Each structure stands twice: as C-alpha cells, then as structure tokens.
Amino acid sequence: KEFDQFYTPITICNFIQSVMLEEKDAIDPACGTGDLLNYYNGNITLCDKGKDVIKITKFISQTLNNNSNILNEDSLIYFLDKEKEYNYCVLNPPFGSKTIITDKSILEKYELGNKVKKQEIGILFIELGLKLLKQDGVLFVIVPNVYLGNCTQSHIDLRSYIITNFRLIGIIKLPDNAFSRSGTGVSTSIMIISNTKIEG
C-alpha cells in the first residue's frame, strides 16, 4: 500500500492469458511476482526493479518451469535503450499520487513526460508498454477508472496519445471489488490497445 502496489488477482491474470495467442513474445515490464504471464505458453520476459520481489519471481518461474527471462532493472530506463519488440505487453504498474517521477533525465525520454515537471509512473509505463510492441502488437493494461474520465491534464494527454497514435480495441470494466483482497477498493478496467496506425 505504501507504494500504491497492488498485485493482480489470478482470475484476471488467467483471463488476459486466455485471449493471447500462444508461442508469441510477451513482456511484463512491471512484473511484481510475474503473475500476469506466469502461465503463458510463449517467450516470456519479466522485469521489476524491486530486488526482493524479483527473488520471488525467479522462484515461482523455476517452480513452474516456464523459462522466463527475468530482469532486475528499472524498465522505464532500461528498455528505452534496447531494440526490443514484443507481440504482447501486459501491465499492472503502480498507479497513484505516491508514485511520481520527477527525474528530468527520465521524463525527457517520454512524450507524456518531456513537457512536465512530474508525471505519474503509471502513465509513463503505459507509454513504455506501447513503445515495446511490434506492429499490431497488443497491450493489456489495468488502469484505475479515473484514467478513463478524469479531466486532469495528464489524463487528458494520455487519452489523446492513445487515440492519436494507436488503436483502442476495448475497455473491460472490472468488478468494483476486484482488488479488494489485494488491499484496495479502487475501481479498475483493462484497456486493450493495439500498435496499429489508424488511417484518416
């Protein structure tokens, strides 16, 4: 709770994985314990900057024998310098006022960060997730519902960035109590976005 980190219920993880084609390249750049991809049958890359949580992630991966590529890095920096492309990116990054980026050297690397003095880490992760996709790759990202209708400038800019540059496949509203066992009552949805240019 201290860092606005709430892990994804397994039912939601299972649903997302059930609509992904098998044997593709998939990444979770804010993986926590890796639950969003632990049972995916494909080439899995998991990344988190928390050293302790990565130890758990590696243990789970070894137990499941899913041969994940597991990295202990700050994805917001690490992947911008890599030429990595994925068919799928799945994300449930930290969201909220406690997780703010003020480091100019990071902000200036993002379209949704380079004109502001601070930005929510969740918004930067959505942009990163979209940048990691191959042509027609798909991002599944869990977002608080305020991202979908809030009138703060950062949320307006996020929605404009998505609609202008990508194809919004759909939004699935999750039950209001979906994350209650994880310690939060925040209403959330799954946004599904394709790296597909919209003509016209």
GROMACS .gro file of N, CA, C and O in nm, residues 79-164:
model
  344
   79PHE      N    1   1.465  -0.031  -2.092
   79PHE     CA    2   1.411  -0.074  -2.220
   79PHE      C    3   1.410   0.035  -2.327
   79PHE      O    4   1.397   0.004  -2.445
   80LEU      N    5   1.426   0.159  -2.287
   80LEU     CA    6   1.430   0.265  -2.387
   80LEU      C    7   1.558   0.261  -2.469
   80LEU      O    8   1.564   0.313  -2.579
   81ASP      N    9   1.661   0.198  -2.415
   81ASP     CA   10   1.788   0.187  -2.485
   81ASP      C   11   1.806   0.052  -2.553
   81ASP      O   12   1.914   0.020  -2.603
   82LYS      N   13   1.701  -0.029  -2.551
   82LYS     CA   14   1.707  -0.162  -2.612
   82LYS      C   15   1.614  -0.167  -2.733
   82LYS      O   16   1.508  -0.107  -2.735
   83GLU      N   17   1.654  -0.242  -2.832
   83GLU     CA   18   1.569  -0.260  -2.951
   83GLU      C   19   1.487  -0.387  -2.932
   83GLU      O   20   1.501  -0.485  -3.005
   84LYS      N   21   1.399  -0.383  -2.832
   84LYS     CA   22   1.315  -0.498  -2.801
   84LYS      C   23   1.176  -0.475  -2.858
   84LYS      O   24   1.120  -0.366  -2.846
   85GLU      N   25   1.121  -0.579  -2.919
   85GLU     CA   26   0.986  -0.568  -2.971
   85GLU      C   27   0.909  -0.695  -2.932
   85GLU      O   28   0.963  -0.806  -2.939
   86TYR      N   29   0.785  -0.676  -2.895
   86TYR     CA   30   0.705  -0.786  -2.843
   86TYR      C   31   0.568  -0.788  -2.908
   86TYR      O   32   0.513  -0.686  -2.947
   87ASN      N   33   0.512  -0.908  -2.916
   87ASN     CA   34   0.374  -0.924  -2.963
   87ASN      C   35   0.275  -0.878  -2.859
   87ASN      O   36   0.168  -0.825  -2.892
   88TYR      N   37   0.310  -0.900  -2.732
   88TYR     CA   38   0.221  -0.864  -2.622
   88TYR      C   39   0.299  -0.795  -2.511
   88TYR      O   40   0.413  -0.831  -2.481
   89CYS      N   41   0.234  -0.697  -2.452
   89CYS     CA   42   0.282  -0.639  -2.327
   89CYS      C   43   0.164  -0.640  -2.231
   89CYS      O   44   0.054  -0.598  -2.266
   90VAL      N   45   0.186  -0.692  -2.112
   90VAL     CA   46   0.082  -0.691  -2.009
   90VAL      C   47   0.133  -0.610  -1.891
   90VAL      O   48   0.250  -0.619  -1.855
   91LEU      N   49   0.045  -0.532  -1.832
   91LEU     CA   50   0.088  -0.436  -1.731
   91LEU      C   51  -0.017  -0.415  -1.622
   91LEU      O   52  -0.134  -0.399  -1.651
   92ASN      N   53   0.030  -0.414  -1.499
   92ASN     CA   54  -0.045  -0.358  -1.387
   92ASN      C   55   0.055  -0.278  -1.305
   92ASN      O   56   0.097  -0.320  -1.198
   93PRO      N   57   0.099  -0.164  -1.360
   93PRO     CA   58   0.203  -0.086  -1.292
   93PRO      C   59   0.146  -0.012  -1.172
   93PRO      O   60   0.024  -0.002  -1.156
   94PRO      N   61   0.235   0.038  -1.085
   94PRO     CA   62   0.186   0.120  -0.974
   94PRO      C   63   0.114   0.245  -1.026
   94PRO      O   64   0.161   0.309  -1.119
   95PHE      N   65   0.000   0.274  -0.968
   95PHE     CA   66  -0.075   0.393  -1.005
   95PHE      C   67  -0.103   0.474  -0.879
   95PHE      O   68  -0.127   0.417  -0.773
   96GLY      N   69  -0.103   0.605  -0.893
   96GLY     CA   70  -0.143   0.688  -0.780
   96GLY      C   71  -0.046   0.801  -0.752
   96GLY      O   72   0.061   0.813  -0.811
   97SER      N   73  -0.086   0.883  -0.656
   97SER     CA   74  -0.011   1.005  -0.625
   97SER      C   75   0.120   0.977  -0.552
   97SER      O   76   0.205   1.066  -0.542
   98LYS      N   77   0.139   0.856  -0.501
   98LYS     CA   78   0.263   0.824  -0.428
   98LYS      C   79   0.374   0.780  -0.523
   98LYS      O   80   0.490   0.770  -0.481
   99THR      N   81   0.339   0.753  -0.646
   99THR     CA   82   0.439   0.704  -0.742
   99THR      C   83   0.454   0.806  -0.854
   99THR      O   84   0.395   0.793  -0.960
  100ILE      N   85   0.534   0.907  -0.827
  100ILE     CA   86   0.555   1.019  -0.919
  100ILE      C   87   0.701   1.022  -0.961
  100ILE      O   88   0.791   1.005  -0.880
  101ILE      N   89   0.724   1.043  -1.090
  101ILE     CA   90   0.860   1.061  -1.142
  101ILE      C   91   0.887   1.210  -1.158
  101ILE      O   92   0.810   1.282  -1.223
  102THR      N   93   0.998   1.257  -1.099
  102THR     CA   94   1.039   1.396  -1.113
  102THR      C   95   1.176   1.409  -1.179
  102THR      O   96   1.221   1.519  -1.207
  103ASP      N   97   1.241   1.296  -1.203
  103ASP     CA   98   1.375   1.294  -1.262
  103ASP      C   99   1.366   1.340  -1.408
  103ASP      O  100   1.311   1.270  -1.493
  104LYS      N  101   1.424   1.454  -1.437
  104LYS     CA  102   1.416   1.512  -1.571
  104LYS      C  103   1.479   1.421  -1.676
  104LYS      O  104   1.432   1.412  -1.789
  105SER      N  105   1.586   1.349  -1.638
  105SER     CA  106   1.655   1.262  -1.733
  105SER      C  107   1.566   1.147  -1.778
  105SER      O  108   1.585   1.090  -1.886
  106ILE      N  109   1.467   1.110  -1.696
  106ILE     CA  110   1.370   1.007  -1.734
  106ILE      C  111   1.253   1.071  -1.809
  106ILE      O  112   1.213   1.024  -1.915
  107LEU      N  113   1.201   1.178  -1.753
  107LEU     CA  114   1.083   1.243  -1.813
  107LEU      C  115   1.107   1.285  -1.958
  107LEU      O  116   1.019   1.270  -2.042
  108GLU      N  117   1.227   1.334  -1.986
  108GLU     CA  118   1.254   1.386  -2.120
  108GLU      C  119   1.256   1.277  -2.227
  108GLU      O  120   1.250   1.306  -2.346
  109LYS      N  121   1.261   1.151  -2.187
  109LYS     CA  122   1.261   1.041  -2.281
  109LYS      C  123   1.120   0.998  -2.322
  109LYS      O  124   1.104   0.913  -2.410
  110TYR      N  125   1.018   1.059  -2.261
  110TYR     CA  126   0.880   1.019  -2.286
  110TYR      C  127   0.798   1.136  -2.338
  110TYR      O  128   0.809   1.249  -2.287
  111GLU      N  129   0.715   1.108  -2.437
  111GLU     CA  130   0.627   1.210  -2.490
  111GLU      C  131   0.532   1.263  -2.383
  111GLU      O  132   0.497   1.381  -2.383
  112LEU      N  133   0.491   1.175  -2.291
  112LEU     CA  134   0.398   1.215  -2.185
  112LEU      C  135   0.472   1.266  -2.061
  112LEU      O  136   0.411   1.288  -1.957
  113GLY      N  137   0.604   1.285  -2.074
  113GLY     CA  138   0.681   1.335  -1.961
  113GLY      C  139   0.768   1.455  -1.994
  113GLY      O  140   0.805   1.531  -1.905
  114ASN      N  141   0.798   1.475  -2.122
  114ASN     CA  142   0.901   1.574  -2.157
  114ASN      C  143   0.857   1.719  -2.147
  114ASN      O  144   0.939   1.809  -2.157
  115LYS      N  145   0.727   1.743  -2.126
  115LYS     CA  146   0.679   1.881  -2.114
  115LYS      C  147   0.629   1.915  -1.974
  115LYS      O  148   0.571   2.020  -1.953
  116VAL      N  149   0.652   1.823  -1.880
  116VAL     CA  150   0.603   1.844  -1.744
  116VAL      C  151   0.717   1.825  -1.644
  116VAL      O  152   0.820   1.767  -1.676
  117LYS      N  153   0.697   1.876  -1.524
  117LYS     CA  154   0.799   1.864  -1.420
  117LYS      C  155   0.783   1.736  -1.339
  117LYS      O  156   0.878   1.693  -1.271
  118LYS      N  157   0.666   1.675  -1.346
  118LYS     CA  158   0.644   1.547  -1.278
  118LYS      C  159   0.535   1.471  -1.352
  118LYS      O  160   0.451   1.531  -1.420
  119GLN      N  161   0.539   1.339  -1.339
  119GLN     CA  162   0.439   1.257  -1.406
  119GLN      C  163   0.417   1.129  -1.325
  119GLN      O  164   0.510   1.076  -1.263
  120GLU      N  165   0.294   1.079  -1.328
  120GLU     CA  166   0.264   0.953  -1.262
  120GLU      C  167   0.339   0.840  -1.332
  120GLU      O  168   0.342   0.832  -1.455
  121ILE      N  169   0.396   0.751  -1.251
  121ILE     CA  170   0.473   0.640  -1.308
  121ILE      C  171   0.383   0.550  -1.392
  121ILE      O  172   0.428   0.494  -1.494
  122GLY      N  173   0.257   0.538  -1.355
  122GLY     CA  174   0.165   0.454  -1.431
  122GLY      C  175   0.147   0.503  -1.573
  122GLY      O  176   0.138   0.422  -1.668
  123ILE      N  177   0.141   0.633  -1.592
  123ILE     CA  178   0.125   0.691  -1.726
  123ILE      C  179   0.249   0.665  -1.810
  123ILE      O  180   0.240   0.629  -1.928
  124LEU      N  181   0.367   0.679  -1.750
  124LEU     CA  182   0.491   0.652  -1.824
  124LEU      C  183   0.501   0.504  -1.861
  124LEU      O  184   0.548   0.470  -1.970
  125PHE      N  185   0.454   0.417  -1.773
  125PHE     CA  186   0.457   0.274  -1.804
  125PHE      C  187   0.365   0.239  -1.921
  125PHE      O  188   0.395   0.151  -2.002
  126ILE      N  189   0.250   0.306  -1.930
  126ILE     CA  190   0.162   0.281  -2.044
  126ILE      C  191   0.231   0.320  -2.174
  126ILE      O  192   0.228   0.246  -2.273
  127GLU      N  193   0.297   0.436  -2.174
  127GLU     CA  194   0.370   0.476  -2.294
  127GLU      C  195   0.482   0.377  -2.325
  127GLU      O  196   0.500   0.338  -2.442
  128LEU      N  197   0.556   0.335  -2.223
  128LEU     CA  198   0.663   0.237  -2.245
  128LEU      C  199   0.606   0.107  -2.303
  128LEU      O  200   0.660   0.051  -2.398
  129GLY      N  201   0.496   0.060  -2.245
  129GLY     CA  202   0.435  -0.064  -2.293
  129GLY      C  203   0.399  -0.057  -2.439
  129GLY      O  204   0.420  -0.153  -2.514
  130LEU      N  205   0.349   0.057  -2.483
  130LEU     CA  206   0.313   0.074  -2.623
  130LEU      C  207   0.437   0.081  -2.712
  130LEU      O  208   0.438   0.032  -2.824
  131LYS      N  209   0.543   0.141  -2.660
  131LYS     CA  210   0.668   0.150  -2.736
  131LYS      C  211   0.733   0.012  -2.756
  131LYS      O  212   0.809  -0.008  -2.850
  132LEU      N  213   0.706  -0.081  -2.666
  132LEU     CA  214   0.769  -0.212  -2.673
  132LEU      C  215   0.703  -0.305  -2.773
  132LEU      O  216   0.755  -0.412  -2.803
  133LEU      N  217   0.589  -0.265  -2.827
  133LEU     CA  218   0.511  -0.354  -2.913
  133LEU      C  219   0.561  -0.355  -3.057
  133LEU      O  220   0.596  -0.252  -3.114
  134LYS      N  221   0.557  -0.474  -3.118
  134LYS     CA  222   0.574  -0.486  -3.262
  134LYS      C  223   0.454  -0.424  -3.331
  134LYS      O  224   0.352  -0.394  -3.267
  135GLN      N  225   0.463  -0.407  -3.462
  135GLN     CA  226   0.347  -0.365  -3.540
  135GLN      C  227   0.232  -0.462  -3.515
  135GLN      O  228   0.251  -0.584  -3.526
  136ASP      N  229   0.118  -0.408  -3.480
  136ASP     CA  230  -0.003  -0.484  -3.449
  136ASP      C  231   0.008  -0.564  -3.319
  136ASP      O  232  -0.079  -0.647  -3.290
  137GLY      N  233   0.112  -0.540  -3.240
  137GLY     CA  234   0.120  -0.600  -3.107
  137GLY      C  235   0.014  -0.539  -3.016
  137GLY      O  236  -0.041  -0.432  -3.045
  138VAL      N  237  -0.014  -0.607  -2.906
  138VAL     CA  238  -0.125  -0.567  -2.821
  138VAL      C  239  -0.079  -0.546  -2.676
  138VAL      O  240  -0.006  -0.629  -2.621
  139LEU      N  241  -0.125  -0.435  -2.619
  139LEU     CA  242  -0.103  -0.404  -2.478
  139LEU      C  243  -0.230  -0.431  -2.399
  139LEU      O  244  -0.338  -0.384  -2.436
  140PHE      N  245  -0.217  -0.508  -2.291
  140PHE     CA  246  -0.324  -0.523  -2.192
  140PHE      C  247  -0.277  -0.450  -2.067
  140PHE      O  248  -0.175  -0.488  -2.008
  141VAL      N  249  -0.346  -0.346  -2.027
  141VAL     CA  250  -0.303  -0.270  -1.910
  141VAL      C  251  -0.421  -0.245  -1.817
  141VAL      O  252  -0.528  -0.204  -1.859
  142ILE      N  253  -0.399  -0.273  -1.690
  142ILE     CA  254  -0.500  -0.248  -1.587
  142ILE      C  255  -0.482  -0.105  -1.539
  142ILE      O  256  -0.373  -0.065  -1.498
  143VAL      N  257  -0.590  -0.028  -1.546
  143VAL     CA  258  -0.584   0.113  -1.508
  143VAL      C  259  -0.696   0.147  -1.410
  143VAL      O  260  -0.804   0.087  -1.416
  144PRO      N  261  -0.671   0.242  -1.319
  144PRO     CA  262  -0.782   0.292  -1.238
  144PRO      C  263  -0.877   0.369  -1.327
  144PRO      O  264  -0.835   0.434  -1.424
  145ASN      N  265  -1.005   0.364  -1.297
  145ASN     CA  266  -1.104   0.423  -1.387
  145ASN      C  267  -1.092   0.575  -1.399
  145ASN      O  268  -1.143   0.632  -1.496
  146VAL      N  269  -1.022   0.638  -1.306
  146VAL     CA  270  -1.002   0.783  -1.318
  146VAL      C  271  -0.920   0.816  -1.443
  146VAL      O  272  -0.932   0.924  -1.499
  147TYR      N  273  -0.838   0.721  -1.490
  147TYR     CA  274  -0.761   0.743  -1.612
  147TYR      C  275  -0.851   0.756  -1.735
  147TYR      O  276  -0.812   0.816  -1.834
  148LEU      N  277  -0.969   0.701  -1.726
  148LEU     CA  278  -1.059   0.696  -1.841
  148LEU      C  279  -1.150   0.818  -1.850
  148LEU      O  280  -1.203   0.847  -1.957
  149GLY      N  281  -1.170   0.890  -1.740
  149GLY     CA  282  -1.264   1.001  -1.745
  149GLY      C  283  -1.222   1.125  -1.668
  149GLY      O  284  -1.291   1.226  -1.672
  150ASN      N  285  -1.109   1.117  -1.599
  150ASN     CA  286  -1.063   1.232  -1.521
  150ASN      C  287  -1.022   1.346  -1.614
  150ASN      O  288  -0.969   1.323  -1.722
  151CYS      N  289  -1.046   1.468  -1.569
  151CYS     CA  290  -1.017   1.585  -1.653
  151CYS      C  291  -0.886   1.654  -1.619
  151CYS      O  292  -0.862   1.767  -1.663
  152THR      N  293  -0.800   1.589  -1.540
  152THR     CA  294  -0.668   1.647  -1.518
  152THR      C  295  -0.590   1.641  -1.649
  152THR      O  296  -0.611   1.552  -1.731
  153GLN      N  297  -0.499   1.735  -1.668
  153GLN     CA  298  -0.429   1.745  -1.796
  153GLN      C  299  -0.351   1.619  -1.830
  153GLN      O  300  -0.347   1.576  -1.945
  154SER      N  301  -0.288   1.557  -1.730
  154SER     CA  302  -0.207   1.438  -1.757
  154SER      C  303  -0.293   1.324  -1.809
  154SER      O  304  -0.252   1.247  -1.897
  155HIS      N  305  -0.416   1.311  -1.757
  155HIS     CA  306  -0.504   1.204  -1.803
  155HIS      C  307  -0.563   1.236  -1.940
  155HIS      O  308  -0.580   1.145  -2.024
  156ILE      N  309  -0.590   1.362  -1.966
  156ILE     CA  310  -0.636   1.403  -2.099
  156ILE      C  311  -0.527   1.377  -2.202
  156ILE      O  312  -0.553   1.324  -2.311
  157ASP      N  313  -0.403   1.411  -2.167
  157ASP     CA  314  -0.290   1.389  -2.258
  157ASP      C  315  -0.270   1.240  -2.286
  157ASP      O  316  -0.238   1.201  -2.399
  158LEU      N  317  -0.287   1.157  -2.183
  158LEU     CA  318  -0.274   1.013  -2.201
  158LEU      C  319  -0.377   0.960  -2.299
  158LEU      O  320  -0.343   0.887  -2.394
  159ARG      N  321  -0.502   0.999  -2.281
  159ARG     CA  322  -0.608   0.950  -2.370
  159ARG      C  323  -0.586   0.999  -2.513
  159ARG      O  324  -0.605   0.926  -2.610
  160SER      N  325  -0.542   1.123  -2.528
  160SER     CA  326  -0.515   1.179  -2.660
  160SER      C  327  -0.399   1.104  -2.726
  160SER      O  328  -0.403   1.075  -2.846
  161TYR      N  329  -0.296   1.073  -2.649
  161TYR     CA  330  -0.179   0.999  -2.701
  161TYR      C  331  -0.221   0.863  -2.754
  161TYR      O  332  -0.177   0.821  -2.862
  162ILE      N  333  -0.307   0.795  -2.681
  162ILE     CA  334  -0.352   0.662  -2.722
  162ILE      C  335  -0.437   0.670  -2.849
  162ILE      O  336  -0.413   0.599  -2.947
  163ILE      N  337  -0.537   0.758  -2.848
  163ILE     CA  338  -0.631   0.767  -2.959
  163ILE      C  339  -0.562   0.815  -3.087
  163ILE      O  340  -0.594   0.773  -3.198
  164THR      N  341  -0.464   0.903  -3.072
  164THR     CA  342  -0.395   0.961  -3.189
  164THR      C  343  -0.299   0.863  -3.254
  164THR      O  344  -0.284   0.861  -3.377
   0.00000   0.00000   0.00000
